[in-house]
């Protein structure tokens, strides 16, 4: 249990935990739990701790990936790494896949990005779109700079 953060805990409970706990009501009203969220705030405010607590609350595995660990200088390697991350999450459901510093791999196209990061963003969007078919996986992207994220990542349904 985490002290304070009452608003955040309430929103997570309403959006994620309640639909999972009350499946009959959720089905009756066609309420689906979120498949992914962007969690943002200044460094050191408990984003990772909150997501670990969420995973614990819903009895899910917790997979932590730092966005920068996905970046490789070898052509195509970053995309393979990202694909493997999603594959592992898929094989270990239920799980919370926590991508810390997601802005390092999903920076908006209006900002200067290199080819590697553009390819990673494309792969990430493909994985998220494919993820809609999966059950019991919640993707959480954490960032200190949500304004730098590519708008495609924030589109409803992702």
PDB file of C-alpha atoms in Angstrom:
ATOM      1  CA  UNK A   1       0.000   0.000   0.000  1.00  0.00           C
ATOM      2  CA  UNK A   2       1.338   3.423  -0.962  1.00  0.00           C
ATOM      3  CA  UNK A   3       0.603   6.489   1.136  1.00  0.00           C
ATOM      4  CA  UNK A   4      -0.708   9.704  -0.400  1.00  0.00           C
ATOM      5  CA  UNK A   5      -1.281   9.774  -4.165  1.00  0.00           C
ATOM      6  CA  UNK A   6      -5.004   9.297  -3.484  1.00  0.00           C
ATOM      7  CA  UNK A   7      -6.115  10.825  -6.810  1.00  0.00           C
ATOM      8  CA  UNK A   8      -3.691   8.675  -8.779  1.00  0.00           C
ATOM      9  CA  UNK A   9      -4.691   5.504  -6.943  1.00  0.00           C
ATOM     10  CA  UNK A  10      -8.368   6.309  -7.445  1.00  0.00           C
ATOM     11  CA  UNK A  11      -7.914   6.831 -11.195  1.00  0.00           C
ATOM     12  CA  UNK A  12      -5.934   3.601 -11.561  1.00  0.00           C
ATOM     13  CA  UNK A  13      -8.564   1.699  -9.609  1.00  0.00           C
ATOM     14  CA  UNK A  14     -11.377   3.081 -11.758  1.00  0.00           C
ATOM     15  CA  UNK A  15      -9.630   2.612 -15.104  1.00  0.00           C
ATOM     16  CA  UNK A  16      -7.744  -0.638 -14.592  1.00  0.00           C
ATOM     17  CA  UNK A  17      -8.472  -2.508 -11.384  1.00  0.00           C
ATOM     18  CA  UNK A  18     -12.287  -2.247 -11.224  1.00  0.00           C
ATOM     19  CA  UNK A  19     -12.921  -3.620 -14.742  1.00  0.00           C
ATOM     20  CA  UNK A  20     -10.659  -6.582 -13.948  1.00  0.00           C
ATOM     21  CA  UNK A  21     -12.234  -7.277 -10.558  1.00  0.00           C
ATOM     22  CA  UNK A  22     -15.825  -6.836 -11.698  1.00  0.00           C
ATOM     23  CA  UNK A  23     -15.785  -8.770 -14.939  1.00  0.00           C
ATOM     24  CA  UNK A  24     -19.527  -9.476 -14.949  1.00  0.00           C
ATOM     25  CA  UNK A  25     -20.430  -5.802 -14.703  1.00  0.00           C
ATOM     26  CA  UNK A  26     -17.695  -4.890 -17.169  1.00  0.00           C
ATOM     27  CA  UNK A  27     -19.047  -7.362 -19.733  1.00  0.00           C
ATOM     28  CA  UNK A  28     -22.654  -6.248 -19.186  1.00  0.00           C
ATOM     29  CA  UNK A  29     -21.757  -2.625 -19.888  1.00  0.00           C
ATOM     30  CA  UNK A  30     -19.032  -3.428 -22.438  1.00  0.00           C
ATOM     31  CA  UNK A  31     -16.355  -1.791 -20.272  1.00  0.00           C
ATOM     32  CA  UNK A  32     -12.887  -2.946 -21.194  1.00  0.00           C
ATOM     33  CA  UNK A  33      -9.845  -2.349 -19.008  1.00  0.00           C
ATOM     34  CA  UNK A  34      -7.238  -0.072 -20.471  1.00  0.00           C
ATOM     35  CA  UNK A  35      -4.529  -1.818 -22.453  1.00  0.00           C
ATOM     36  CA  UNK A  36      -2.056   0.998 -21.955  1.00  0.00           C
ATOM     37  CA  UNK A  37      -1.432   4.261 -20.191  1.00  0.00           C
ATOM     38  CA  UNK A  38       1.139   7.031 -20.150  1.00  0.00           C
ATOM     39  CA  UNK A  39       2.263   7.765 -16.604  1.00  0.00           C
ATOM     40  CA  UNK A  40       4.112  11.040 -16.228  1.00  0.00           C
ATOM     41  CA  UNK A  41       5.641  13.209 -13.558  1.00  0.00           C
ATOM     42  CA  UNK A  42       8.939  14.643 -12.375  1.00  0.00           C
ATOM     43  CA  UNK A  43      11.808  12.272 -11.556  1.00  0.00           C
ATOM     44  CA  UNK A  44      11.598  10.559  -8.193  1.00  0.00           C
ATOM     45  CA  UNK A  45       7.843  10.888  -7.679  1.00  0.00           C
ATOM     46  CA  UNK A  46       7.105   7.169  -7.459  1.00  0.00           C
ATOM     47  CA  UNK A  47       5.997   6.247 -10.977  1.00  0.00           C
ATOM     48  CA  UNK A  48       7.793   2.898 -10.942  1.00  0.00           C
ATOM     49  CA  UNK A  49       6.744   2.127  -7.375  1.00  0.00           C
ATOM     50  CA  UNK A  50       3.103   2.903  -8.215  1.00  0.00           C
ATOM     51  CA  UNK A  51       3.152   0.541 -11.205  1.00  0.00           C
ATOM     52  CA  UNK A  52       4.774  -2.235  -9.157  1.00  0.00           C
ATOM     53  CA  UNK A  53       1.968  -1.784  -6.621  1.00  0.00           C
ATOM     54  CA  UNK A  54      -0.608  -1.914  -9.435  1.00  0.00           C
ATOM     55  CA  UNK A  55       0.865  -5.186 -10.729  1.00  0.00           C
ATOM     56  CA  UNK A  56       0.795  -6.584  -7.202  1.00  0.00           C
ATOM     57  CA  UNK A  57      -2.820  -5.458  -6.703  1.00  0.00           C
ATOM     58  CA  UNK A  58      -4.013  -7.238  -9.844  1.00  0.00           C
ATOM     59  CA  UNK A  59      -1.749 -10.280  -9.226  1.00  0.00           C
ATOM     60  CA  UNK A  60       0.226  -9.675 -12.411  1.00  0.00           C
ATOM     61  CA  UNK A  61       3.861 -10.074 -13.377  1.00  0.00           C
ATOM     62  CA  UNK A  62       5.814  -6.831 -13.544  1.00  0.00           C
ATOM     63  CA  UNK A  63       8.287  -6.306 -16.378  1.00  0.00           C
ATOM     64  CA  UNK A  64      10.498  -3.238 -16.189  1.00  0.00           C
ATOM     65  CA  UNK A  65      12.251  -2.041 -19.333  1.00  0.00           C
ATOM     66  CA  UNK A  66      14.210   1.178 -19.617  1.00  0.00           C
ATOM     67  CA  UNK A  67      13.533   2.809 -22.988  1.00  0.00           C
ATOM     68  CA  UNK A  68      17.210   3.515 -23.564  1.00  0.00           C
ATOM     69  CA  UNK A  69      18.054  -0.198 -23.163  1.00  0.00           C
ATOM     70  CA  UNK A  70      16.103  -0.883 -26.358  1.00  0.00           C
ATOM     71  CA  UNK A  71      18.301   1.382 -28.476  1.00  0.00           C
ATOM     72  CA  UNK A  72      21.053  -0.379 -30.426  1.00  0.00           C
ATOM     73  CA  UNK A  73      23.475   1.000 -32.980  1.00  0.00           C
ATOM     74  CA  UNK A  74      23.078  -2.111 -35.157  1.00  0.00           C
ATOM     75  CA  UNK A  75      20.540  -1.886 -37.973  1.00  0.00           C
ATOM     76  CA  UNK A  76      17.278  -3.611 -37.084  1.00  0.00           C
ATOM     77  CA  UNK A  77      18.491  -4.737 -33.655  1.00  0.00           C
ATOM     78  CA  UNK A  78      16.405  -2.198 -31.691  1.00  0.00           C
ATOM     79  CA  UNK A  79      13.233  -3.360 -33.385  1.00  0.00           C
ATOM     80  CA  UNK A  80      14.100  -7.000 -32.558  1.00  0.00           C
ATOM     81  CA  UNK A  81      14.733  -6.102 -28.921  1.00  0.00           C
ATOM     82  CA  UNK A  82      11.393  -4.312 -28.682  1.00  0.00           C
ATOM     83  CA  UNK A  83       9.573  -7.165 -30.389  1.00  0.00           C
ATOM     84  CA  UNK A  84      11.154  -9.613 -27.925  1.00  0.00           C
ATOM     85  CA  UNK A  85      10.035  -7.464 -24.981  1.00  0.00           C
ATOM     86  CA  UNK A  86       6.428  -7.646 -26.163  1.00  0.00           C
ATOM     87  CA  UNK A  87       6.762 -11.371 -26.879  1.00  0.00           C
ATOM     88  CA  UNK A  88       7.966 -12.061 -23.331  1.00  0.00           C
ATOM     89  CA  UNK A  89       5.086  -9.994 -21.928  1.00  0.00           C
ATOM     90  CA  UNK A  90       2.641 -11.970 -24.057  1.00  0.00           C
ATOM     91  CA  UNK A  91       4.006 -15.277 -22.761  1.00  0.00           C
ATOM     92  CA  UNK A  92       3.845 -14.203 -19.110  1.00  0.00           C
ATOM     93  CA  UNK A  93       0.326 -12.919 -18.672  1.00  0.00           C
ATOM     94  CA  UNK A  94      -1.135 -11.378 -16.698  1.00  0.00           C
ATOM     95  CA  UNK A  95       1.495  -8.673 -16.661  1.00  0.00           C
ATOM     96  CA  UNK A  96       2.234  -4.999 -16.466  1.00  0.00           C
ATOM     97  CA  UNK A  97       4.868  -4.061 -19.045  1.00  0.00           C
ATOM     98  CA  UNK A  98       6.477  -0.885 -17.718  1.00  0.00           C
ATOM     99  CA  UNK A  99       8.574   1.059 -20.247  1.00  0.00           C
ATOM    100  CA  UNK A 100      10.460   3.704 -18.295  1.00  0.00           C
ATOM    101  CA  UNK A 101      11.639   6.799 -20.137  1.00  0.00           C
ATOM    102  CA  UNK A 102       9.403   5.924 -23.081  1.00  0.00           C
ATOM    103  CA  UNK A 103      10.182   9.360 -24.509  1.00  0.00           C
ATOM    104  CA  UNK A 104      13.662   8.031 -25.381  1.00  0.00           C
ATOM    105  CA  UNK A 105      12.062   5.743 -27.989  1.00  0.00           C
ATOM    106  CA  UNK A 106       8.820   7.562 -28.796  1.00  0.00           C
ATOM    107  CA  UNK A 107       9.784  11.181 -29.327  1.00  0.00           C
ATOM    108  CA  UNK A 108       7.452  13.163 -31.537  1.00  0.00           C
ATOM    109  CA  UNK A 109       8.358  13.638 -35.150  1.00  0.00           C
ATOM    110  CA  UNK A 110       8.449  17.393 -34.593  1.00  0.00           C
ATOM    111  CA  UNK A 111      11.563  16.901 -32.487  1.00  0.00           C
ATOM    112  CA  UNK A 112      14.930  15.960 -33.906  1.00  0.00           C
ATOM    113  CA  UNK A 113      15.167  12.192 -33.977  1.00  0.00           C
ATOM    114  CA  UNK A 114      17.533   9.868 -35.765  1.00  0.00           C
ATOM    115  CA  UNK A 115      16.553   7.005 -38.060  1.00  0.00           C
ATOM    116  CA  UNK A 116      17.006   4.420 -35.301  1.00  0.00           C
ATOM    117  CA  UNK A 117      14.491   6.144 -33.038  1.00  0.00           C
ATOM    118  CA  UNK A 118      12.017   6.588 -35.896  1.00  0.00           C
ATOM    119  CA  UNK A 119      12.236   2.866 -36.632  1.00  0.00           C
ATOM    120  CA  UNK A 120      11.789   2.021 -32.941  1.00  0.00           C
ATOM    121  CA  UNK A 121       8.729   4.284 -32.764  1.00  0.00           C
ATOM    122  CA  UNK A 122       7.266   2.562 -35.802  1.00  0.00           C
ATOM    123  CA  UNK A 123       7.882  -0.861 -34.231  1.00  0.00           C
ATOM    124  CA  UNK A 124       6.400   0.299 -30.917  1.00  0.00           C
ATOM    125  CA  UNK A 125       3.224   1.492 -32.622  1.00  0.00           C
ATOM    126  CA  UNK A 126       2.951  -1.819 -34.492  1.00  0.00           C
ATOM    127  CA  UNK A 127       3.382  -3.768 -31.254  1.00  0.00           C
ATOM    128  CA  UNK A 128       0.766  -1.659 -29.491  1.00  0.00           C
ATOM    129  CA  UNK A 129      -1.697  -2.115 -32.325  1.00  0.00           C
ATOM    130  CA  UNK A 130      -1.123  -5.862 -32.221  1.00  0.00           C
ATOM    131  CA  UNK A 131      -1.445  -5.766 -28.453  1.00  0.00           C
ATOM    132  CA  UNK A 132      -5.125  -4.923 -28.700  1.00  0.00           C
ATOM    133  CA  UNK A 133      -5.719  -8.618 -29.386  1.00  0.00           C
ATOM    134  CA  UNK A 134      -4.033  -9.703 -26.163  1.00  0.00           C
ATOM    135  CA  UNK A 135      -5.722 -10.212 -22.836  1.00  0.00           C
ATOM    136  CA  UNK A 136      -4.272  -9.472 -19.420  1.00  0.00           C
ATOM    137  CA  UNK A 137      -1.382  -7.232 -20.527  1.00  0.00           C
ATOM    138  CA  UNK A 138      -1.176  -3.574 -19.563  1.00  0.00           C
ATOM    139  CA  UNK A 139       1.511  -1.469 -21.195  1.00  0.00           C
ATOM    140  CA  UNK A 140       2.640   1.524 -19.150  1.00  0.00           C
ATOM    141  CA  UNK A 141       4.915   4.165 -20.610  1.00  0.00           C
ATOM    142  CA  UNK A 142       6.538   6.467 -18.064  1.00  0.00           C
ATOM    143  CA  UNK A 143       8.028   9.835 -18.885  1.00  0.00           C
ATOM    144  CA  UNK A 144       9.108  13.105 -17.333  1.00  0.00           C
ATOM    145  CA  UNK A 145       8.328  14.943 -20.581  1.00  0.00           C
ATOM    146  CA  UNK A 146       4.921  13.928 -21.959  1.00  0.00           C
ATOM    147  CA  UNK A 147       4.907  16.911 -24.325  1.00  0.00           C
ATOM    148  CA  UNK A 148       7.749  15.309 -26.300  1.00  0.00           C
ATOM    149  CA  UNK A 149       5.871  12.088 -27.067  1.00  0.00           C
ATOM    150  CA  UNK A 150       4.710  11.390 -30.587  1.00  0.00           C
ATOM    151  CA  UNK A 151       0.960  12.110 -30.901  1.00  0.00           C
ATOM    152  CA  UNK A 152       0.444   8.722 -32.583  1.00  0.00           C
ATOM    153  CA  UNK A 153       1.396   7.061 -29.297  1.00  0.00           C
ATOM    154  CA  UNK A 154      -1.324   8.982 -27.475  1.00  0.00           C
ATOM    155  CA  UNK A 155      -4.101   8.137 -29.902  1.00  0.00           C
ATOM    156  CA  UNK A 156      -7.184   6.533 -28.290  1.00  0.00           C
ATOM    157  CA  UNK A 157      -7.101   2.763 -28.484  1.00  0.00           C
ATOM    158  CA  UNK A 158      -3.372   2.583 -27.896  1.00  0.00           C
TER     159      UNK A 158
END
